[in-house]
């Protein structure tokens, strides 16, 4: 007989949690030299999860110095790739053992339902493993030259990498940023989001358990404008990798210019389109995927498809299906395993989403499903919301809302669809729903986005995010993430000429 495993009592487990709040610097917990604190609140209840020290320049300086010392010492940066890989696999195992705790911390701080946070985190650990597998396959080059000269192009770790991460997938994004940086031998200083830092604060000690030497992975909690800015302005950071808002991304570009011209990898969100043609293979599957995409993690996903561009001939059919699915979604307690839709991550973000929805109505879009209705209270819940008749000049069509809000815009033909798809400052991902693979391919060339999916047949499940590398367009950011190229991005190329 097939018995399902007993479900865990996550609320009881949450009660017992005593989260670590101190920075992890140079292989140990450090009591920071600052009195200021900030609170982490549970968006489902408004209750306090933890009080954390608001670290500043001093702790950032200490963490960068520890990272530099480790890099120069060479007991990580100069290990053979195999030895680094062995320890990173051990890191993955250790993360797996603590995955429940990491997921629970994320759920408590930013509201992602535990039933999603656990599998999601294990997905990040898989990406870590996939990254590690490739660590000794970054083959360098020998350049043809004079017969007595050996001219090499080798890739070296850049040195000290800073990672500034967001709150929407706290541990996931941190792990996937740390993975390629460490795999090629860098040291890292991680500054997690002040909305959700607790899972990240465990990563340094888990790395230490796996045999990663002290100072190689440091984690400092703090506010963006203080700890974040100090890290981004630091003169001894070689590369800064960031995921977050476009506003902050722009600031980081300025800080790099004002300090040491550190290299930047910026992933700053999107306003990604679905293009649904009248020859779509399966309209139900399209509606399923569109609603699942915009409601997963309550729409707080940078690659979420928030703009639905649809051929006039199927507009009404698609809209009906979207409304049916979106209105059937029920919110629940994030600590219940059956919950698939939780609150937004914070009261400030709730206010932002609310303001966007009001602007859409004020600018003349038809609010055909209002997410303010049927939302549980208290808590920062915002239910799925659908606008019809969205024009490309409206704010809800141009700006990233980062909530479960879809805007539907009709088009007449392929040219108009392409124009609308590109009528945005962003360029992260796009999905084209058409049976005509030729049209899909044409559009994939024309759409300004880092990744384009063409669904010409049945939906084949989710695309394996570990496989590809991509580069955002426009204000979605700069630099490459993912795959072998994403790992190379954490190296510097050097020409070495040997004349013998
Ligand atoms: P959001 O507004 O959605 O929280 P942010 O871009 O502000 O997104 O946050 C993403 C990350 O950037 C967080 O870790 C935050 O602390 C950090 N951050 C915010 N402002 C700054 C800044 N001025 N300098 C450096 N980091 C910052």
Short mmCIF file of N, CA, C and O in Angstrom, two decimals, residues 95-217:
data_model
loop_
_atom_site.label_atom_id
_atom_site.label_comp_id
_atom_site.label_asym_id
_atom_site.label_seq_id
_atom_site.Cartn_x
_atom_site.Cartn_y
_atom_site.Cartn_z
N UNK A 95 23.79 21.30 2.37
CA UNK A 95 22.61 22.14 2.14
C UNK A 95 21.35 21.28 2.09
O UNK A 95 20.31 21.65 2.64
N UNK A 96 21.47 20.13 1.43
CA UNK A 96 20.33 19.21 1.37
C UNK A 96 19.87 18.82 2.76
O UNK A 96 18.67 18.78 3.04
N UNK A 97 20.83 18.53 3.63
CA UNK A 97 20.46 18.12 4.99
C UNK A 97 19.75 19.24 5.75
O UNK A 97 18.94 18.99 6.62
N UNK A 98 20.10 20.50 5.43
CA UNK A 98 19.49 21.63 6.14
C UNK A 98 18.37 22.28 5.31
O UNK A 98 17.89 23.37 5.67
N UNK A 99 17.95 21.63 4.22
CA UNK A 99 17.03 22.29 3.27
C UNK A 99 15.71 22.68 3.93
O UNK A 99 15.16 23.75 3.65
N UNK A 100 15.20 21.81 4.82
CA UNK A 100 13.92 22.12 5.46
C UNK A 100 14.01 23.42 6.26
O UNK A 100 13.12 24.26 6.24
N UNK A 101 15.11 23.53 6.99
CA UNK A 101 15.31 24.71 7.85
C UNK A 101 15.46 25.98 6.99
O UNK A 101 14.87 27.02 7.29
N UNK A 102 16.24 25.86 5.91
CA UNK A 102 16.43 27.02 5.03
C UNK A 102 15.09 27.44 4.42
O UNK A 102 14.75 28.63 4.37
N UNK A 103 14.33 26.45 3.95
CA UNK A 103 13.04 26.75 3.32
C UNK A 103 12.09 27.39 4.34
O UNK A 103 11.38 28.35 4.02
N UNK A 104 12.10 26.86 5.54
CA UNK A 104 11.20 27.39 6.57
C UNK A 104 11.53 28.85 6.89
O UNK A 104 10.63 29.68 7.05
N UNK A 105 12.80 29.16 6.96
CA UNK A 105 13.20 30.55 7.23
C UNK A 105 12.70 31.47 6.12
O UNK A 105 12.17 32.56 6.38
N UNK A 106 12.84 31.02 4.88
CA UNK A 106 12.35 31.84 3.76
C UNK A 106 10.83 32.02 3.85
O UNK A 106 10.30 33.12 3.65
N UNK A 107 10.13 30.94 4.16
CA UNK A 107 8.67 31.01 4.28
C UNK A 107 8.26 32.01 5.35
O UNK A 107 7.36 32.84 5.15
N UNK A 108 8.94 31.96 6.49
CA UNK A 108 8.57 32.84 7.59
C UNK A 108 8.84 34.30 7.24
O UNK A 108 8.08 35.19 7.61
N UNK A 109 9.94 34.54 6.53
CA UNK A 109 10.32 35.94 6.29
C UNK A 109 9.64 36.57 5.09
O UNK A 109 9.40 37.77 5.09
N UNK A 110 9.38 35.77 4.03
CA UNK A 110 8.82 36.41 2.84
C UNK A 110 7.55 35.74 2.31
O UNK A 110 7.02 36.16 1.30
N UNK A 111 7.07 34.72 3.01
CA UNK A 111 5.72 34.23 2.73
C UNK A 111 5.56 33.19 1.66
O UNK A 111 4.43 32.77 1.37
N UNK A 112 6.66 32.75 1.05
CA UNK A 112 6.49 31.70 0.03
C UNK A 112 6.00 30.42 0.72
O UNK A 112 6.61 29.97 1.69
N UNK A 113 4.92 29.83 0.23
CA UNK A 113 4.39 28.64 0.90
C UNK A 113 5.45 27.54 1.03
O UNK A 113 6.21 27.29 0.09
N UNK A 114 5.45 26.89 2.18
CA UNK A 114 6.48 25.90 2.48
C UNK A 114 6.47 24.76 1.46
O UNK A 114 7.53 24.21 1.11
N UNK A 115 5.29 24.44 0.95
CA UNK A 115 5.19 23.36 -0.04
C UNK A 115 5.89 23.71 -1.35
O UNK A 115 6.19 22.82 -2.16
N UNK A 116 6.12 24.99 -1.60
CA UNK A 116 6.86 25.42 -2.79
C UNK A 116 8.30 25.73 -2.44
O UNK A 116 9.22 25.48 -3.23
N UNK A 117 8.51 26.27 -1.24
CA UNK A 117 9.86 26.72 -0.87
C UNK A 117 10.84 25.54 -0.78
O UNK A 117 12.00 25.67 -1.18
N UNK A 118 10.35 24.39 -0.27
CA UNK A 118 11.23 23.23 -0.14
C UNK A 118 11.74 22.74 -1.49
O UNK A 118 12.95 22.71 -1.74
N UNK A 119 10.82 22.38 -2.41
CA UNK A 119 11.25 21.93 -3.73
C UNK A 119 12.08 22.98 -4.46
O UNK A 119 13.04 22.66 -5.18
N UNK A 120 11.72 24.24 -4.28
CA UNK A 120 12.43 25.32 -4.94
C UNK A 120 13.90 25.34 -4.49
O UNK A 120 14.83 25.45 -5.29
N UNK A 121 14.07 25.20 -3.19
CA UNK A 121 15.42 25.22 -2.64
C UNK A 121 16.23 24.03 -3.15
O UNK A 121 17.41 24.15 -3.49
N UNK A 122 15.56 22.87 -3.24
CA UNK A 122 16.27 21.70 -3.74
C UNK A 122 16.65 21.91 -5.21
O UNK A 122 17.68 21.41 -5.67
N UNK A 123 15.85 22.70 -5.92
CA UNK A 123 16.21 23.06 -7.30
C UNK A 123 17.50 23.87 -7.33
O UNK A 123 18.35 23.69 -8.21
N UNK A 124 17.65 24.77 -6.36
CA UNK A 124 18.88 25.58 -6.31
C UNK A 124 20.08 24.69 -6.01
O UNK A 124 21.17 24.88 -6.57
N UNK A 125 19.88 23.70 -5.15
CA UNK A 125 21.00 22.80 -4.82
C UNK A 125 21.38 21.97 -6.05
O UNK A 125 22.56 21.71 -6.30
N UNK A 126 20.38 21.61 -6.86
CA UNK A 126 20.67 20.92 -8.12
C UNK A 126 21.47 21.81 -9.06
O UNK A 126 22.36 21.33 -9.77
N UNK A 127 21.15 23.09 -9.08
CA UNK A 127 21.91 24.01 -9.94
C UNK A 127 23.35 24.10 -9.42
O UNK A 127 24.30 24.11 -10.21
N UNK A 128 23.51 24.12 -8.10
CA UNK A 128 24.86 24.11 -7.53
C UNK A 128 25.61 22.86 -8.02
O UNK A 128 26.74 22.95 -8.50
N UNK A 129 24.96 21.70 -7.95
CA UNK A 129 25.63 20.46 -8.39
C UNK A 129 25.98 20.53 -9.88
O UNK A 129 27.08 20.14 -10.28
N UNK A 130 25.04 21.03 -10.68
CA UNK A 130 25.29 21.10 -12.12
C UNK A 130 26.45 22.04 -12.41
O UNK A 130 27.27 21.81 -13.31
N UNK A 131 26.55 23.12 -11.63
CA UNK A 131 27.64 24.08 -11.81
C UNK A 131 28.96 23.41 -11.45
O UNK A 131 29.95 23.53 -12.17
N UNK A 132 28.95 22.68 -10.34
CA UNK A 132 30.18 22.03 -9.88
C UNK A 132 30.66 21.01 -10.92
O UNK A 132 31.85 20.92 -11.21
N UNK A 133 29.71 20.27 -11.50
CA UNK A 133 30.08 19.25 -12.50
C UNK A 133 30.90 19.86 -13.63
O UNK A 133 31.73 19.18 -14.23
N UNK A 134 30.65 21.12 -13.92
CA UNK A 134 31.32 21.75 -15.07
C UNK A 134 32.62 22.44 -14.68
O UNK A 134 33.33 22.97 -15.55
N UNK A 135 32.97 22.41 -13.39
CA UNK A 135 34.07 23.27 -12.94
C UNK A 135 35.42 22.90 -13.56
O UNK A 135 36.29 23.76 -13.71
N UNK A 136 35.64 21.63 -13.92
CA UNK A 136 36.93 21.29 -14.54
C UNK A 136 36.78 21.14 -16.06
O UNK A 136 37.59 20.49 -16.71
N UNK A 137 35.74 21.75 -16.58
CA UNK A 137 35.54 21.64 -18.03
C UNK A 137 35.62 23.00 -18.72
O UNK A 137 35.24 23.15 -19.88
N UNK A 138 36.11 23.99 -18.00
CA UNK A 138 36.33 25.30 -18.62
C UNK A 138 37.70 25.26 -19.29
O UNK A 138 38.69 25.76 -18.76
N UNK A 139 37.75 24.64 -20.46
CA UNK A 139 39.03 24.40 -21.13
C UNK A 139 39.60 25.74 -21.59
O UNK A 139 38.92 26.54 -22.21
N UNK A 140 40.88 25.97 -21.32
CA UNK A 140 41.52 27.20 -21.77
C UNK A 140 42.05 27.04 -23.20
O UNK A 140 41.91 25.98 -23.82
N UNK A 141 42.69 28.10 -23.72
CA UNK A 141 43.04 28.11 -25.15
C UNK A 141 44.54 28.24 -25.38
O UNK A 141 45.24 28.90 -24.60
N UNK A 142 44.99 27.62 -26.45
CA UNK A 142 46.37 27.82 -26.91
C UNK A 142 46.27 28.53 -28.25
O UNK A 142 45.60 28.05 -29.17
N UNK A 143 46.92 29.70 -28.36
CA UNK A 143 46.76 30.54 -29.56
C UNK A 143 47.94 30.26 -30.50
O UNK A 143 49.09 30.29 -30.06
N UNK A 144 47.66 30.01 -31.79
CA UNK A 144 48.76 29.77 -32.73
C UNK A 144 49.75 30.95 -32.70
O UNK A 144 49.34 32.10 -32.65
N UNK A 145 51.06 30.62 -32.70
CA UNK A 145 52.06 31.67 -32.58
C UNK A 145 53.38 31.19 -33.16
O UNK A 145 53.46 30.13 -33.77
N UNK A 146 54.43 31.96 -32.91
CA UNK A 146 55.77 31.58 -33.35
C UNK A 146 56.09 30.19 -32.81
O UNK A 146 55.74 29.88 -31.66
N UNK A 147 56.79 29.34 -33.62
CA UNK A 147 56.98 27.94 -33.18
C UNK A 147 57.67 27.80 -31.82
O UNK A 147 57.44 26.83 -31.12
N UNK A 148 58.49 28.75 -31.43
CA UNK A 148 59.18 28.59 -30.14
C UNK A 148 58.42 29.27 -29.00
O UNK A 148 58.92 29.37 -27.89
N UNK A 149 57.23 29.77 -29.32
CA UNK A 149 56.45 30.45 -28.27
C UNK A 149 55.16 29.69 -28.02
O UNK A 149 54.51 29.23 -28.97
N UNK A 150 54.86 29.56 -26.76
CA UNK A 150 53.56 28.98 -26.39
C UNK A 150 52.72 30.14 -25.88
O UNK A 150 53.04 30.75 -24.87
N UNK A 151 51.65 30.48 -26.62
CA UNK A 151 50.79 31.59 -26.19
C UNK A 151 49.48 31.01 -25.66
O UNK A 151 48.73 30.36 -26.38
N UNK A 152 49.26 31.25 -24.36
CA UNK A 152 48.09 30.68 -23.71
C UNK A 152 47.09 31.77 -23.37
O UNK A 152 47.49 32.91 -23.08
N UNK A 153 45.82 31.43 -23.42
CA UNK A 153 44.78 32.27 -22.83
C UNK A 153 44.20 31.46 -21.68
O UNK A 153 43.55 30.44 -21.92
N UNK A 154 44.47 31.90 -20.47
CA UNK A 154 43.95 31.16 -19.31
C UNK A 154 42.91 32.02 -18.59
O UNK A 154 42.94 33.25 -18.66
N UNK A 155 42.01 31.33 -17.91
CA UNK A 155 40.97 32.03 -17.14
C UNK A 155 41.30 31.88 -15.66
O UNK A 155 41.46 30.76 -15.18
N UNK A 156 41.40 33.01 -14.98
CA UNK A 156 41.70 32.98 -13.56
C UNK A 156 40.50 33.51 -12.78
O UNK A 156 39.75 34.34 -13.30
N UNK A 157 40.33 33.09 -11.52
CA UNK A 157 39.25 33.69 -10.72
C UNK A 157 39.49 35.19 -10.60
O UNK A 157 40.64 35.65 -10.58
N UNK A 158 38.40 35.97 -10.52
CA UNK A 158 38.58 37.43 -10.46
C UNK A 158 39.12 37.88 -9.10
O UNK A 158 39.79 38.89 -8.99
N UNK A 159 38.80 37.15 -8.02
CA UNK A 159 39.29 37.53 -6.69
C UNK A 159 38.17 37.56 -5.67
O UNK A 159 37.62 36.52 -5.30
N UNK A 160 37.79 38.78 -5.26
CA UNK A 160 36.71 38.91 -4.27
C UNK A 160 35.41 39.28 -5.00
O UNK A 160 35.35 40.30 -5.70
N UNK A 161 34.42 38.44 -4.82
CA UNK A 161 33.11 38.65 -5.46
C UNK A 161 32.12 39.10 -4.38
O UNK A 161 32.02 38.48 -3.32
N UNK A 162 31.39 40.17 -4.67
CA UNK A 162 30.29 40.60 -3.80
C UNK A 162 28.99 40.13 -4.42
O UNK A 162 28.82 40.21 -5.64
N UNK A 163 28.08 39.61 -3.60
CA UNK A 163 26.76 39.21 -4.09
C UNK A 163 25.70 39.95 -3.28
O UNK A 163 25.67 39.85 -2.06
N UNK A 164 24.88 40.74 -3.96
CA UNK A 164 23.77 41.45 -3.30
C UNK A 164 22.49 40.83 -3.85
O UNK A 164 22.26 40.83 -5.06
N UNK A 165 21.69 40.26 -2.94
CA UNK A 165 20.60 39.42 -3.39
C UNK A 165 19.24 39.93 -2.91
O UNK A 165 19.15 40.68 -1.94
N UNK A 166 18.17 39.52 -3.58
CA UNK A 166 16.83 40.02 -3.28
C UNK A 166 16.06 39.09 -2.33
O UNK A 166 16.59 38.08 -1.88
N UNK A 167 14.80 39.44 -2.10
CA UNK A 167 14.00 38.68 -1.13
C UNK A 167 13.06 37.69 -1.77
O UNK A 167 12.40 36.93 -1.07
N UNK A 168 12.94 37.66 -3.09
CA UNK A 168 11.86 36.82 -3.65
C UNK A 168 12.17 35.33 -3.63
O UNK A 168 11.28 34.52 -3.47
N UNK A 169 13.46 34.96 -3.78
CA UNK A 169 13.89 33.58 -3.60
C UNK A 169 15.18 33.66 -2.79
O UNK A 169 16.28 33.50 -3.35
N UNK A 170 15.09 33.94 -1.50
CA UNK A 170 16.29 34.35 -0.77
C UNK A 170 17.46 33.35 -0.86
O UNK A 170 18.54 33.70 -1.33
N UNK A 171 17.23 32.11 -0.41
CA UNK A 171 18.34 31.14 -0.43
C UNK A 171 18.64 30.70 -1.86
O UNK A 171 19.80 30.53 -2.24
N UNK A 172 17.60 30.54 -2.68
CA UNK A 172 17.78 30.05 -4.05
C UNK A 172 18.74 30.96 -4.83
O UNK A 172 19.73 30.50 -5.41
N UNK A 173 18.45 32.25 -4.83
CA UNK A 173 19.27 33.15 -5.65
C UNK A 173 20.68 33.25 -5.06
O UNK A 173 21.67 33.26 -5.80
N UNK A 174 20.77 33.26 -3.72
CA UNK A 174 22.11 33.33 -3.12
C UNK A 174 22.94 32.10 -3.53
O UNK A 174 24.09 32.23 -3.95
N UNK A 175 22.33 30.91 -3.45
CA UNK A 175 23.08 29.68 -3.77
C UNK A 175 23.50 29.68 -5.24
O UNK A 175 24.63 29.34 -5.58
N UNK A 176 22.59 30.11 -6.12
CA UNK A 176 22.94 30.05 -7.54
C UNK A 176 23.93 31.14 -7.93
O UNK A 176 24.59 31.03 -8.96
N UNK A 177 24.06 32.17 -7.13
CA UNK A 177 25.11 33.18 -7.39
C UNK A 177 26.46 32.74 -6.82
O UNK A 177 27.51 32.94 -7.43
N UNK A 178 26.39 32.13 -5.61
CA UNK A 178 27.62 31.69 -4.96
C UNK A 178 28.27 30.55 -5.78
O UNK A 178 29.49 30.47 -5.88
N UNK A 179 27.41 29.68 -6.34
CA UNK A 179 27.92 28.45 -6.98
C UNK A 179 29.00 28.72 -8.03
O UNK A 179 30.12 28.21 -7.90
N UNK A 180 28.71 29.50 -9.07
CA UNK A 180 29.75 29.68 -10.09
C UNK A 180 30.94 30.48 -9.56
O UNK A 180 32.08 30.25 -9.98
N UNK A 181 30.68 31.40 -8.64
CA UNK A 181 31.77 32.22 -8.10
C UNK A 181 32.77 31.33 -7.35
O UNK A 181 33.99 31.43 -7.55
N UNK A 182 32.25 30.46 -6.50
CA UNK A 182 33.15 29.58 -5.73
C UNK A 182 33.77 28.50 -6.61
O UNK A 182 34.92 28.11 -6.41
N UNK A 183 32.99 28.00 -7.57
CA UNK A 183 33.47 26.86 -8.38
C UNK A 183 34.78 27.19 -9.10
O UNK A 183 35.60 26.30 -9.31
N UNK A 184 34.96 28.46 -9.46
CA UNK A 184 36.20 28.81 -10.18
C UNK A 184 37.26 29.38 -9.24
O UNK A 184 38.33 29.79 -9.69
N UNK A 185 37.00 29.41 -7.92
CA UNK A 185 38.06 29.75 -6.98
C UNK A 185 38.00 31.12 -6.32
O UNK A 185 38.94 31.51 -5.63
N UNK A 186 36.89 31.85 -6.53
CA UNK A 186 36.79 33.17 -5.89
C UNK A 186 36.43 33.06 -4.41
O UNK A 186 35.96 32.02 -3.94
N UNK A 187 36.59 34.16 -3.69
CA UNK A 187 36.01 34.32 -2.36
C UNK A 187 34.78 35.21 -2.51
O UNK A 187 34.73 36.04 -3.43
N UNK A 188 33.81 35.07 -1.59
CA UNK A 188 32.53 35.76 -1.75
C UNK A 188 32.14 36.49 -0.47
O UNK A 188 32.33 35.97 0.64
N UNK A 189 31.58 37.69 -0.64
CA UNK A 189 30.87 38.36 0.46
C UNK A 189 29.42 38.52 0.01
O UNK A 189 29.15 39.17 -1.01
N UNK A 190 28.51 37.92 0.76
CA UNK A 190 27.09 37.96 0.41
C UNK A 190 26.36 38.94 1.32
O UNK A 190 26.49 38.87 2.55
N UNK A 191 25.60 39.87 0.71
CA UNK A 191 24.73 40.77 1.49
C UNK A 191 23.30 40.45 1.06
O UNK A 191 22.84 40.86 0.01
N UNK A 192 22.57 39.68 1.90
CA UNK A 192 21.20 39.33 1.52
C UNK A 192 20.24 40.50 1.71
O UNK A 192 20.59 41.51 2.33
N UNK A 193 19.03 40.34 1.21
CA UNK A 193 18.01 41.39 1.37
C UNK A 193 17.61 41.51 2.84
O UNK A 193 17.46 40.50 3.54
N UNK A 194 17.37 42.72 3.27
CA UNK A 194 16.95 42.93 4.67
C UNK A 194 15.55 42.37 4.94
O UNK A 194 15.17 42.19 6.07
N UNK A 195 14.78 42.12 3.87
CA UNK A 195 13.45 41.53 4.06
C UNK A 195 13.56 40.05 4.45
O UNK A 195 12.73 39.52 5.18
N UNK A 196 14.60 39.39 3.96
CA UNK A 196 14.73 37.94 4.19
C UNK A 196 16.21 37.55 4.17
O UNK A 196 16.75 37.21 3.11
N UNK A 197 16.85 37.61 5.33
CA UNK A 197 18.30 37.33 5.39
C UNK A 197 18.62 36.02 6.09
O UNK A 197 19.76 35.57 6.04
N UNK A 198 17.66 35.44 6.80
CA UNK A 198 18.01 34.41 7.78
C UNK A 198 18.54 33.13 7.13
O UNK A 198 19.49 32.52 7.64
N UNK A 199 17.95 32.70 6.02
CA UNK A 199 18.47 31.49 5.37
C UNK A 199 19.89 31.75 4.88
O UNK A 199 20.78 30.91 5.05
N UNK A 200 20.11 32.91 4.30
CA UNK A 200 21.44 33.24 3.77
C UNK A 200 22.48 33.26 4.89
O UNK A 200 23.64 32.89 4.67
N UNK A 201 22.05 33.69 6.08
CA UNK A 201 23.01 33.78 7.19
C UNK A 201 23.52 32.41 7.62
O UNK A 201 24.49 32.32 8.37
N UNK A 202 22.86 31.34 7.17
CA UNK A 202 23.35 30.00 7.50
C UNK A 202 24.33 29.47 6.46
O UNK A 202 25.02 28.47 6.71
N UNK A 203 24.38 30.10 5.30
CA UNK A 203 25.15 29.50 4.20
C UNK A 203 26.64 29.43 4.50
O UNK A 203 27.31 28.45 4.13
N UNK A 204 27.17 30.45 5.18
CA UNK A 204 28.61 30.45 5.48
C UNK A 204 28.99 29.30 6.39
O UNK A 204 29.98 28.61 6.16
N UNK A 205 28.16 29.07 7.39
CA UNK A 205 28.52 28.00 8.33
C UNK A 205 28.31 26.63 7.70
O UNK A 205 29.05 25.69 7.97
N UNK A 206 27.33 26.51 6.81
CA UNK A 206 27.14 25.22 6.11
C UNK A 206 28.33 24.96 5.18
O UNK A 206 28.83 23.83 5.08
N UNK A 207 28.83 26.02 4.55
CA UNK A 207 30.01 25.87 3.69
C UNK A 207 31.21 25.43 4.51
O UNK A 207 32.00 24.57 4.09
N UNK A 208 31.33 25.99 5.71
CA UNK A 208 32.47 25.63 6.58
C UNK A 208 32.39 24.15 6.97
O UNK A 208 33.40 23.44 6.94
N UNK A 209 31.18 23.68 7.28
CA UNK A 209 31.00 22.26 7.61
C UNK A 209 31.47 21.36 6.47
O UNK A 209 31.90 20.23 6.69
N UNK A 210 31.34 21.86 5.24
CA UNK A 210 31.69 21.06 4.07
C UNK A 210 33.17 21.18 3.72
O UNK A 210 33.61 20.66 2.69
N UNK A 211 33.94 21.86 4.54
CA UNK A 211 35.38 21.94 4.30
C UNK A 211 35.81 23.10 3.44
O UNK A 211 36.93 23.13 2.93
N UNK A 212 34.93 24.07 3.25
CA UNK A 212 35.32 25.28 2.50
C UNK A 212 36.02 26.21 3.49
O UNK A 212 35.47 26.53 4.55
N UNK A 213 37.25 26.61 3.20
CA UNK A 213 38.06 27.30 4.21
C UNK A 213 37.48 28.64 4.67
O UNK A 213 36.68 29.27 3.97
N UNK A 214 37.94 29.07 5.83
CA UNK A 214 37.44 30.32 6.42
C UNK A 214 37.72 31.50 5.50
O UNK A 214 38.73 31.54 4.81
N UNK A 215 36.77 32.40 5.48
CA UNK A 215 36.94 33.61 4.68
C UNK A 215 36.52 33.46 3.23
O UNK A 215 36.42 34.44 2.50
N UNK A 216 36.26 32.22 2.79
CA UNK A 216 35.89 32.01 1.38
C UNK A 216 34.43 32.42 1.14
O UNK A 216 34.10 32.97 0.09
N UNK A 217 33.58 32.19 2.14
CA UNK A 217 32.19 32.64 2.01
C UNK A 217 31.78 33.39 3.27
O UNK A 217 31.73 32.81 4.36
#
